[in-house]
PDB file of C-alpha atoms in Angstrom:
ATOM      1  CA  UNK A 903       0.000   0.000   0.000  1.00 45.00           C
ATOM      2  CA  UNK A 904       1.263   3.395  -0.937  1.00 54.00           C
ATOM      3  CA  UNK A 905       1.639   6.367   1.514  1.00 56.00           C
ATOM      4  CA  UNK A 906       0.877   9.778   0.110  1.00 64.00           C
ATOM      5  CA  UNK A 907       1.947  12.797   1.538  1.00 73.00           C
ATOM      6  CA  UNK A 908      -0.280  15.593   2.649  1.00 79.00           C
ATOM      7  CA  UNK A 909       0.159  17.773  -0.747  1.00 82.00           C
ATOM      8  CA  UNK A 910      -0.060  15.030  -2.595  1.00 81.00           C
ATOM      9  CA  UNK A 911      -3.582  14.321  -0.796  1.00 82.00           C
ATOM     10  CA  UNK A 912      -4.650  17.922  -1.170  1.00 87.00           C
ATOM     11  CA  UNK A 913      -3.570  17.679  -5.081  1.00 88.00           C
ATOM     12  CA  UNK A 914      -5.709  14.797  -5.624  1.00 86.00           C
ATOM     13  CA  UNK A 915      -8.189  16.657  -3.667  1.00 89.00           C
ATOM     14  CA  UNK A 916      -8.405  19.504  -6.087  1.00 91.00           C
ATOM     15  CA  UNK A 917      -8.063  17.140  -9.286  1.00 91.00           C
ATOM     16  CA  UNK A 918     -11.583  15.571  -8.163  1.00 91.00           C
ATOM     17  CA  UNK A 919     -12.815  18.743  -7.208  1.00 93.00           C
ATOM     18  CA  UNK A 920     -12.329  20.142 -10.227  1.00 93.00           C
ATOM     19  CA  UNK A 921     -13.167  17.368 -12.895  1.00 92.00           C
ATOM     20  CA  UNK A 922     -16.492  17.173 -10.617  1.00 92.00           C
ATOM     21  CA  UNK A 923     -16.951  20.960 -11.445  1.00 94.00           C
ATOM     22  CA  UNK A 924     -16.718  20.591 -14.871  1.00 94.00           C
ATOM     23  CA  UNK A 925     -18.399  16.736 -15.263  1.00 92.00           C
ATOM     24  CA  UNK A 926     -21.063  18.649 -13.088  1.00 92.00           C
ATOM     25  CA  UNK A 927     -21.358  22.080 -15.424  1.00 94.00           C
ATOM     26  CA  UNK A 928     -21.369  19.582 -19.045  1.00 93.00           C
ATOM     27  CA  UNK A 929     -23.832  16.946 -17.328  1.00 91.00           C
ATOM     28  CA  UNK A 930     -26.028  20.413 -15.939  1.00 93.00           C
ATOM     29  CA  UNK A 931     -25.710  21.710 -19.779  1.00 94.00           C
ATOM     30  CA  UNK A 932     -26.605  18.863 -21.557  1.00 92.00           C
ATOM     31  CA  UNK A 933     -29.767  18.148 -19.019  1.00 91.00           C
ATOM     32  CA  UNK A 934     -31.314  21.487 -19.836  1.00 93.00           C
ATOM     33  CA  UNK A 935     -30.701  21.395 -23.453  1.00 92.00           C
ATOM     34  CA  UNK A 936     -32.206  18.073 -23.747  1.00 89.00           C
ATOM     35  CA  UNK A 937     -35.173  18.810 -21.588  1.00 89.00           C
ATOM     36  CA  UNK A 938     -35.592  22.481 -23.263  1.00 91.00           C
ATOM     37  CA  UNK A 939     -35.412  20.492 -26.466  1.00 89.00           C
ATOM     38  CA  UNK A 940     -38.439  17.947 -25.530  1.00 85.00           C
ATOM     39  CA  UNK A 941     -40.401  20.735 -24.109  1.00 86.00           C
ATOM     40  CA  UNK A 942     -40.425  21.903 -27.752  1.00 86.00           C
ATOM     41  CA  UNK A 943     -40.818  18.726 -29.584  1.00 81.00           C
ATOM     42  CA  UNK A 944     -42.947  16.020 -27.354  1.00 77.00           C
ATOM     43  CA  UNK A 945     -45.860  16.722 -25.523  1.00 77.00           C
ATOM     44  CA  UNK A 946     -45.029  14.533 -23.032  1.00 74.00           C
ATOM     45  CA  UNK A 947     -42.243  16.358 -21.890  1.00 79.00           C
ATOM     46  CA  UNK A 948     -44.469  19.501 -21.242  1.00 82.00           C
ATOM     47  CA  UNK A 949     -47.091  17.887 -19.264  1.00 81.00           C
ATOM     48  CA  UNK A 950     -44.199  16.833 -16.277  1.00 81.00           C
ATOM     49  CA  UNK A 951     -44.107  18.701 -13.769  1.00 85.00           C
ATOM     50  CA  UNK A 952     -41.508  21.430 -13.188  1.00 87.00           C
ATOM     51  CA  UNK A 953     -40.120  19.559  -9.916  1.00 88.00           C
ATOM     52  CA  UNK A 954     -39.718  16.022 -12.285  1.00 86.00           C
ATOM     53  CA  UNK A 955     -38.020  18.143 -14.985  1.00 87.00           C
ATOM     54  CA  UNK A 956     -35.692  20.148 -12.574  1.00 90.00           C
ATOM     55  CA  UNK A 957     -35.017  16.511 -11.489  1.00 89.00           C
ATOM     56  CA  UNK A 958     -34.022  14.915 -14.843  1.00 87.00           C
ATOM     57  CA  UNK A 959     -31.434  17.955 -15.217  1.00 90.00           C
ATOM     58  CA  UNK A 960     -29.646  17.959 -11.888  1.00 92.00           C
ATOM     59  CA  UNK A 961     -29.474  14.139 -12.650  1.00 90.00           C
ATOM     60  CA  UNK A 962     -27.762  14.860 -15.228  1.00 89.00           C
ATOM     61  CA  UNK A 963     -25.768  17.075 -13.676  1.00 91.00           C
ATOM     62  CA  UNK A 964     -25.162  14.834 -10.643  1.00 92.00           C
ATOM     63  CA  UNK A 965     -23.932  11.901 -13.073  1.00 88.00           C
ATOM     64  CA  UNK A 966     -21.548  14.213 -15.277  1.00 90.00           C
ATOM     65  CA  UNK A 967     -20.005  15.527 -11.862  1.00 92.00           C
ATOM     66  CA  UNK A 968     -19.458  11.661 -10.713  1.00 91.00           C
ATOM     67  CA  UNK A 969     -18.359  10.097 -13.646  1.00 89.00           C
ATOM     68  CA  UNK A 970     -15.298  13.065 -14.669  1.00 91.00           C
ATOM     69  CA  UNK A 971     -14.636  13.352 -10.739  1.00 91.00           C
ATOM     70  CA  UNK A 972     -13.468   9.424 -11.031  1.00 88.00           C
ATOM     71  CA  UNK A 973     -11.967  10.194 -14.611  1.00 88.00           C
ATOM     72  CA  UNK A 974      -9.829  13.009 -13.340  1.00 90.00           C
ATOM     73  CA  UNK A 975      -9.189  10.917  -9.772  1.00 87.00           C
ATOM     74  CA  UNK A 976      -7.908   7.907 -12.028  1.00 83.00           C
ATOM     75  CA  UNK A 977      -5.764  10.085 -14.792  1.00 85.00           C
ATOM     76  CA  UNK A 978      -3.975  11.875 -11.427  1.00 85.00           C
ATOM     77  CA  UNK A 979      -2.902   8.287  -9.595  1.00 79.00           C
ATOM     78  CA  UNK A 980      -1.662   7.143 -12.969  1.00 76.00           C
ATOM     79  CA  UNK A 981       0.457  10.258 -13.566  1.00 78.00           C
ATOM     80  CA  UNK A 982       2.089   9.893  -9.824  1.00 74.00           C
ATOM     81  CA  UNK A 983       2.945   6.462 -11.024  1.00 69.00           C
ATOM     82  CA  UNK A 984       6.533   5.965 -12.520  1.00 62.00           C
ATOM     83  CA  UNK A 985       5.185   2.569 -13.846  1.00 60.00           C
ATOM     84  CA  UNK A 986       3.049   3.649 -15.425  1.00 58.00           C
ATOM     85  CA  UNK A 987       4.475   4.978 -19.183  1.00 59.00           C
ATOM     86  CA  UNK A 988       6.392   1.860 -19.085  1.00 55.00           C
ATOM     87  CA  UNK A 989       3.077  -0.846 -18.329  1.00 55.00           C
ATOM     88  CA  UNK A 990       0.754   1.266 -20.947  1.00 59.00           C
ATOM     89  CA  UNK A 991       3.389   0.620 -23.560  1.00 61.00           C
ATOM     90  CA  UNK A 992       3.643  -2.706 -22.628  1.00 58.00           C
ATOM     91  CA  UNK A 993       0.090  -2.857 -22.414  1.00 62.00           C
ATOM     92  CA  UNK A 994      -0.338  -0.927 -26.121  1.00 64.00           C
ATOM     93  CA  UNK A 995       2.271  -3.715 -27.718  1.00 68.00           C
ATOM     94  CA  UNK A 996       0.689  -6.408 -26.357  1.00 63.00           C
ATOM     95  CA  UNK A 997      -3.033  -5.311 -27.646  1.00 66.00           C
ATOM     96  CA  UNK A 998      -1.895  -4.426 -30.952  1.00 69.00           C
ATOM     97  CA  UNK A 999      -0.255  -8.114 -31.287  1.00 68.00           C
ATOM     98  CA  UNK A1000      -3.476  -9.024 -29.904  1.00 65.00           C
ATOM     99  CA  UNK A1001      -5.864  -7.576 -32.476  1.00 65.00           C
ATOM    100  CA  UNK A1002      -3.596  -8.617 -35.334  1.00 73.00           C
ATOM    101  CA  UNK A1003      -4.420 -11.864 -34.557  1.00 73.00           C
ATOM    102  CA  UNK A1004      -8.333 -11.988 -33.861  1.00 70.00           C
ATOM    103  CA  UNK A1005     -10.793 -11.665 -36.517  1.00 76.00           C
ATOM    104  CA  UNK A1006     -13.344  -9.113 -37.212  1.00 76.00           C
ATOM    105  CA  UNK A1007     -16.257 -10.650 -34.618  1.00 77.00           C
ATOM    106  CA  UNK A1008     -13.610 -11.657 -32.139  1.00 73.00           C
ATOM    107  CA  UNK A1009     -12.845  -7.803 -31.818  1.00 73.00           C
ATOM    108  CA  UNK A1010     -16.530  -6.793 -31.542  1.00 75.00           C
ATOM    109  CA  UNK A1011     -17.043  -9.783 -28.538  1.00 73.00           C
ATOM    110  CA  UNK A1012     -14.072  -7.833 -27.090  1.00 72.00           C
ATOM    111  CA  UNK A1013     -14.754  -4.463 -27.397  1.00 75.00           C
ATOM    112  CA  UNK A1014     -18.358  -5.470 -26.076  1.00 71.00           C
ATOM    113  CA  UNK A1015     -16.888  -6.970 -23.266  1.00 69.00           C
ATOM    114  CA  UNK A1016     -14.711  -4.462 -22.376  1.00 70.00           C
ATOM    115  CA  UNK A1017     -17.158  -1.762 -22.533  1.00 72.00           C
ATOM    116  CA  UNK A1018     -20.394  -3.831 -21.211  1.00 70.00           C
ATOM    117  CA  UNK A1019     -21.608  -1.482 -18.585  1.00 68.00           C
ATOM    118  CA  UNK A1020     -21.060   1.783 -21.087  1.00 74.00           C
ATOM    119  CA  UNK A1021     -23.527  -0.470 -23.360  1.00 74.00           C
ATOM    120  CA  UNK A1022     -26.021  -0.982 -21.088  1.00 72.00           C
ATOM    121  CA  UNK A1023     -26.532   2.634 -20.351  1.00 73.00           C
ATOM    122  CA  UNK A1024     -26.592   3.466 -23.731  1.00 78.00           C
ATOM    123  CA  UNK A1025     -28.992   1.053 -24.678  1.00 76.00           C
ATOM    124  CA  UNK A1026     -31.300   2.354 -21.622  1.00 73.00           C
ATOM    125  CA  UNK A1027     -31.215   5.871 -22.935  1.00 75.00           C
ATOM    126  CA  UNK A1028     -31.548   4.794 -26.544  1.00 78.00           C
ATOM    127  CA  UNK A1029     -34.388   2.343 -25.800  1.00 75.00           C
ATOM    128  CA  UNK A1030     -35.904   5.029 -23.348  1.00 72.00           C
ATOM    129  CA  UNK A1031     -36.132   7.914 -26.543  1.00 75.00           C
ATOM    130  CA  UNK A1032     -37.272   5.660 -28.887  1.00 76.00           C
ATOM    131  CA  UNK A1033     -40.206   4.167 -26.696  1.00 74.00           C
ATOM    132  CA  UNK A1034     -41.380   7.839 -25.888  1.00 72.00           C
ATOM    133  CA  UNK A1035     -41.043   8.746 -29.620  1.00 75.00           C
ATOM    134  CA  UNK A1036     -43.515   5.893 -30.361  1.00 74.00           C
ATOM    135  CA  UNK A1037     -45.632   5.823 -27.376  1.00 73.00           C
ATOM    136  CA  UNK A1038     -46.324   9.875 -27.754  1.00 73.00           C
ATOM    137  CA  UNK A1039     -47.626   9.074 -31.264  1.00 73.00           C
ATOM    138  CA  UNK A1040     -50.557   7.507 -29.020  1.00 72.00           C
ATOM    139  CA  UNK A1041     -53.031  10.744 -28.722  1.00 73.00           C
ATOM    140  CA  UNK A1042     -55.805   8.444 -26.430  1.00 73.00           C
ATOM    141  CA  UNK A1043     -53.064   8.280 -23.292  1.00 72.00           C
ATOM    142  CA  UNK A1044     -52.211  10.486 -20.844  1.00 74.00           C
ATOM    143  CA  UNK A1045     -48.894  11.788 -20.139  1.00 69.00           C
ATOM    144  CA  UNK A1046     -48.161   9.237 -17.282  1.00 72.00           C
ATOM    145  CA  UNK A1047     -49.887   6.531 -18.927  1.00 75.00           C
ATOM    146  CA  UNK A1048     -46.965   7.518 -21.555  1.00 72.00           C
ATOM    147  CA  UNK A1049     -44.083   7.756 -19.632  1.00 71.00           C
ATOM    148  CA  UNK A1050     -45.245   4.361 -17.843  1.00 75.00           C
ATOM    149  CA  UNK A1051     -45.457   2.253 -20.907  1.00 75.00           C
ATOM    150  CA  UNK A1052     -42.268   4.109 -22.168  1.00 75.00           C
ATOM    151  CA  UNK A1053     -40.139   3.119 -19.187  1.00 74.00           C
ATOM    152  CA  UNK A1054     -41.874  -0.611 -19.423  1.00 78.00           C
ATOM    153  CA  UNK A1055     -40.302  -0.615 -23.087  1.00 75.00           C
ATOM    154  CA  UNK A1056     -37.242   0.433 -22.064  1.00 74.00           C
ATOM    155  CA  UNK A1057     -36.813  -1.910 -19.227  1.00 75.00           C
ATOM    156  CA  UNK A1058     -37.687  -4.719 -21.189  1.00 79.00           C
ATOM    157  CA  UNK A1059     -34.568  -3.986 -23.701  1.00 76.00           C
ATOM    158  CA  UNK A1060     -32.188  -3.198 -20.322  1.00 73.00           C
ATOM    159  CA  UNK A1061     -33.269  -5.892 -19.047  1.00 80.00           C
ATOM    160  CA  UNK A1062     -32.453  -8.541 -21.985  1.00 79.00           C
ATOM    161  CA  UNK A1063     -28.856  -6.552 -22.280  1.00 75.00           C
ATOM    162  CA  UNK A1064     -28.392  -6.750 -18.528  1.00 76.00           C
ATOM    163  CA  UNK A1065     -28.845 -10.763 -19.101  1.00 82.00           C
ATOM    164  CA  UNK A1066     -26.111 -10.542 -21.819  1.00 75.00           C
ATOM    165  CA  UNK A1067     -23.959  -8.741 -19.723  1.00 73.00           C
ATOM    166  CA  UNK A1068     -24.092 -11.404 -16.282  1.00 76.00           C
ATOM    167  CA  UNK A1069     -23.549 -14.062 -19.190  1.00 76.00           C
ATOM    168  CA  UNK A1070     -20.418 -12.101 -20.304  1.00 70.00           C
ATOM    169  CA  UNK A1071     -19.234 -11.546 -16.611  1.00 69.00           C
ATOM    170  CA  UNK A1072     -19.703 -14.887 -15.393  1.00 73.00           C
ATOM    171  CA  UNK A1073     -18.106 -16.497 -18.399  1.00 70.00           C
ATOM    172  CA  UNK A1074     -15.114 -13.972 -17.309  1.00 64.00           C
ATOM    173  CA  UNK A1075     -14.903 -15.231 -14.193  1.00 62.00           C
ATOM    174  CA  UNK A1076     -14.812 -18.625 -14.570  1.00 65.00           C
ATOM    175  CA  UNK A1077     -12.135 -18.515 -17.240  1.00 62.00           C
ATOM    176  CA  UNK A1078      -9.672 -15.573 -15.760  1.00 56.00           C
ATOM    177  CA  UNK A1079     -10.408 -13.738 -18.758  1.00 58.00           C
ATOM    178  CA  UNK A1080     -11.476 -10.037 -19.445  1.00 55.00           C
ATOM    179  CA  UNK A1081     -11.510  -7.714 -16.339  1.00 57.00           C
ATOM    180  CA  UNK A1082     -10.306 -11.504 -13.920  1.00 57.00           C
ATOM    181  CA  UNK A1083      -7.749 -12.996 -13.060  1.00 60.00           C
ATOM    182  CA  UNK A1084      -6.276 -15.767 -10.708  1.00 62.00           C
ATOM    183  CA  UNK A1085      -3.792 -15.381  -8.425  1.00 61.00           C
ATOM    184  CA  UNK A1086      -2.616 -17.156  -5.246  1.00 66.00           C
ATOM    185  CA  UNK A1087      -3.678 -15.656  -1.898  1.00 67.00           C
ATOM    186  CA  UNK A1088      -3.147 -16.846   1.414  1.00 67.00           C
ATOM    187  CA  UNK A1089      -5.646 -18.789   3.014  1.00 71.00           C
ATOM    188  CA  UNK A1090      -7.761 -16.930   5.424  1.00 70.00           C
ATOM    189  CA  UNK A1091      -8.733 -20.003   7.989  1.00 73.00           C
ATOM    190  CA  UNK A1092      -4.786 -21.497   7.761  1.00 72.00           C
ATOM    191  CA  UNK A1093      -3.968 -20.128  11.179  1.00 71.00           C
ATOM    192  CA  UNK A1094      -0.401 -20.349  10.365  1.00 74.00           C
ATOM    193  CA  UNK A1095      -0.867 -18.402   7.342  1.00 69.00           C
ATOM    194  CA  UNK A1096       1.526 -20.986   4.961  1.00 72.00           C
ATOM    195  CA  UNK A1097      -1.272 -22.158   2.453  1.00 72.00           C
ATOM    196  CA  UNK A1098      -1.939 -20.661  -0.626  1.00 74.00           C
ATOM    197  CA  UNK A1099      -5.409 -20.415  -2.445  1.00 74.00           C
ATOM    198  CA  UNK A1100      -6.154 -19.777  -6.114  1.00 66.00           C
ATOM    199  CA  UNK A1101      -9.075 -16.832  -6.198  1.00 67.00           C
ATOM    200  CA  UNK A1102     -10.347 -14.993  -8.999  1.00 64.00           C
ATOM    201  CA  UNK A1103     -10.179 -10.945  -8.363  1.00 62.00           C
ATOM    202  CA  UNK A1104     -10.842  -7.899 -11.326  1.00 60.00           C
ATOM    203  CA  UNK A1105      -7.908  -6.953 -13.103  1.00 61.00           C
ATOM    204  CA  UNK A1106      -6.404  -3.586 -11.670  1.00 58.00           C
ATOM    205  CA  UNK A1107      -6.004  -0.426 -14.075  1.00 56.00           C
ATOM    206  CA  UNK A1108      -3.719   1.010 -11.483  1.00 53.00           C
ATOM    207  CA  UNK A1109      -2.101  -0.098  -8.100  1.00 55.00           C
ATOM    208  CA  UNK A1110      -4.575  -0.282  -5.254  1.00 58.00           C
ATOM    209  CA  UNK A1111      -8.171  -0.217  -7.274  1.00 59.00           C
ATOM    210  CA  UNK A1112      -9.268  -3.033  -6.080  1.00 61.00           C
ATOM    211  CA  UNK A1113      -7.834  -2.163  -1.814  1.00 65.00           C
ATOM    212  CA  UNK A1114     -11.311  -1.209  -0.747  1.00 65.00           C
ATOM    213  CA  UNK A1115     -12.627  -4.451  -1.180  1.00 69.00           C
ATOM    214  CA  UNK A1116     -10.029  -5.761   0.997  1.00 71.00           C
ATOM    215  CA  UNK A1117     -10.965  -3.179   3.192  1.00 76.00           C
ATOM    216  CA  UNK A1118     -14.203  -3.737   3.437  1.00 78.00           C
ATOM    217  CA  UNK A1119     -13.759  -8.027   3.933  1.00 77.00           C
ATOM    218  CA  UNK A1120     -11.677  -7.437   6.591  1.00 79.00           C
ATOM    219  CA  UNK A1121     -14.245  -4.682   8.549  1.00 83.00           C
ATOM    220  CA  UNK A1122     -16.986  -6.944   7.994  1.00 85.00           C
ATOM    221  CA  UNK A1123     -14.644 -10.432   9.462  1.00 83.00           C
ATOM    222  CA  UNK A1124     -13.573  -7.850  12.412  1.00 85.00           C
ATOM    223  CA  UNK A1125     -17.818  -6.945  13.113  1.00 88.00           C
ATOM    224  CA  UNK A1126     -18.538 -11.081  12.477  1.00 87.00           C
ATOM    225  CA  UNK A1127     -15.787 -11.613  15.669  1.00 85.00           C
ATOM    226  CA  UNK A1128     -16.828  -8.697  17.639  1.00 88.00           C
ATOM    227  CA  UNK A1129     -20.475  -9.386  17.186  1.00 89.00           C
ATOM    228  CA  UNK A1130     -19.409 -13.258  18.028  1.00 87.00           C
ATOM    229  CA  UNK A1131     -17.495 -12.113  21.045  1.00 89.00           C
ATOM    230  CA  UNK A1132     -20.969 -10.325  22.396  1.00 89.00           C
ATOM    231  CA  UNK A1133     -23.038 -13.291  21.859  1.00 89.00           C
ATOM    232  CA  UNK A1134     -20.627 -15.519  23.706  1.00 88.00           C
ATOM    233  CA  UNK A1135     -20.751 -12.995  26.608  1.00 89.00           C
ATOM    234  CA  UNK A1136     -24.120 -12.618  26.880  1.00 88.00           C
ATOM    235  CA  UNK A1137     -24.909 -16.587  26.556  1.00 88.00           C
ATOM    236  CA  UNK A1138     -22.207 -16.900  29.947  1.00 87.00           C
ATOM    237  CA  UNK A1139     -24.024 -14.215  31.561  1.00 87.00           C
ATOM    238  CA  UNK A1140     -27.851 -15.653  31.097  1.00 85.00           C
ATOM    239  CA  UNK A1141     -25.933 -18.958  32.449  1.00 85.00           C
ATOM    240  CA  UNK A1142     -24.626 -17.241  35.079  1.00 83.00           C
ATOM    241  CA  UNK A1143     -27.951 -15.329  35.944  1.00 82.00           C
ATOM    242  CA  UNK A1144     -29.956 -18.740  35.542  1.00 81.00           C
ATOM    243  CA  UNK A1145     -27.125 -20.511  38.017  1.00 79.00           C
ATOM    244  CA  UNK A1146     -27.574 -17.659  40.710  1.00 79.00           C
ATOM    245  CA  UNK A1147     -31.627 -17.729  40.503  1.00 78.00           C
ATOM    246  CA  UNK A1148     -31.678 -21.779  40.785  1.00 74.00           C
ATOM    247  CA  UNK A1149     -29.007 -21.351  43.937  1.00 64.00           C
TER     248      UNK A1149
END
């Protein structure tokens, strides 16, 4: 694990405060435009209510501001890391050899693979436009009679890519391919801590992505203990109780 020093915490500080200032401004932009623009094209859109439309633009805004925040969060640990020129060249190389050798639908499969979750929202907010545009042809519904059979549509096609996407991931997993791989760990109920164990974890862009889930197993195997700890002193003190009241 790497120890940063103070300015270097207070420069990463200001690189994700400012890439969630500007992810926030485009995604706050780009939410008002689009809803000013289906105010002037689709009914629907102008029967919401302000409070739902003022919602659809600061979500906008809200996911711009998260998504560049981790962007600019990412690009600033990889620039404090001297491996890091040297590992994307490697990595470069090795994907150009790579795609030399695949054919044309074994780089789709990966590309798709690699970019499964960017799909999937796509696909939500494609599926959700198109659904409106066809359901607001309907002049005999409502506007929430609309926007539910809309969002049914639109669920229906996430849902069949979300089923696509598990497929991909748990074919991933099982074969160490994609964003897995296996390596050897030390087994957590060896009390001498001498055995190794193969386990499948996600592939790190950079060193330490993958720490708070290490984190987080070991808080949750320190509350199991403490929480086992309680229960053992509560069970001798009911026993001890129950001995005193029988005495």
């Amino acid at each position: 694990m790497k120890v940063i020093s103070k300015e270097e915490e207070q420069a990463h500080y200001r690189e994700v405060i400012k890439g969630g200032l500007v992810g926030g401004s485009a995604g706050l932009v780009l939410g008002l435009g689009g809803v000013m623009f289906g105010m002037k094209r689709y009914q629907l859109i102008r029967q919401l209510s302000l409070p739902f439309r003022s919602f659809l633009v600061t979500s906008a805004g809200t996911f711009g501001a998260i998504i560049l925040a981790e962007r600019y969060s990412i690009n600033f640990q990889r620039a404090k890391d001297p491996m890091n020129n040297y590992i994307q060249a490697g990595k470069k190389r090795h994907e150009a050899e790579r795609l030399a050798s695949e054919t044309s639908s074994q780089r789709f499969m990966d590309w798709g693979r690699e970019n499964r979750y960017s799909i999937v929202f796509a696909s939500w907010i494609a599926a959700m436009g198109a659904a409106m545009a066809i359901v607001n042809r309907n002049k005999y519904l409502s506007a929430s009679q609309k926007l539910v059979q809309a969002r049914v549509y639109a669920q229906g096609l996430t849902l069949a890519v979300l089923i696509a996407t598990a497929a991909f991931e748990t074919a991933d997993a099982k074969s160490g391919k994609g964003r897995w791989e296996t390596v050897m760990v030390v087994d957590p109920n060896d009390p001498t801590h001498q055995h190794l164990i193969e386990k499948k974890v996600q592939k790190e862009d950079y060193e330490g992505q993958n720490l708070w889930q290490d984190m987080v197993a070991a808080e949750e195997k320190r509350l199991a203990h403490k929480k086992h700890i309680e229960e053992q002193q509560q069970q001798q003190k009911a026993e001890a109780n129950k001995a005193e009241a029988s005495a």
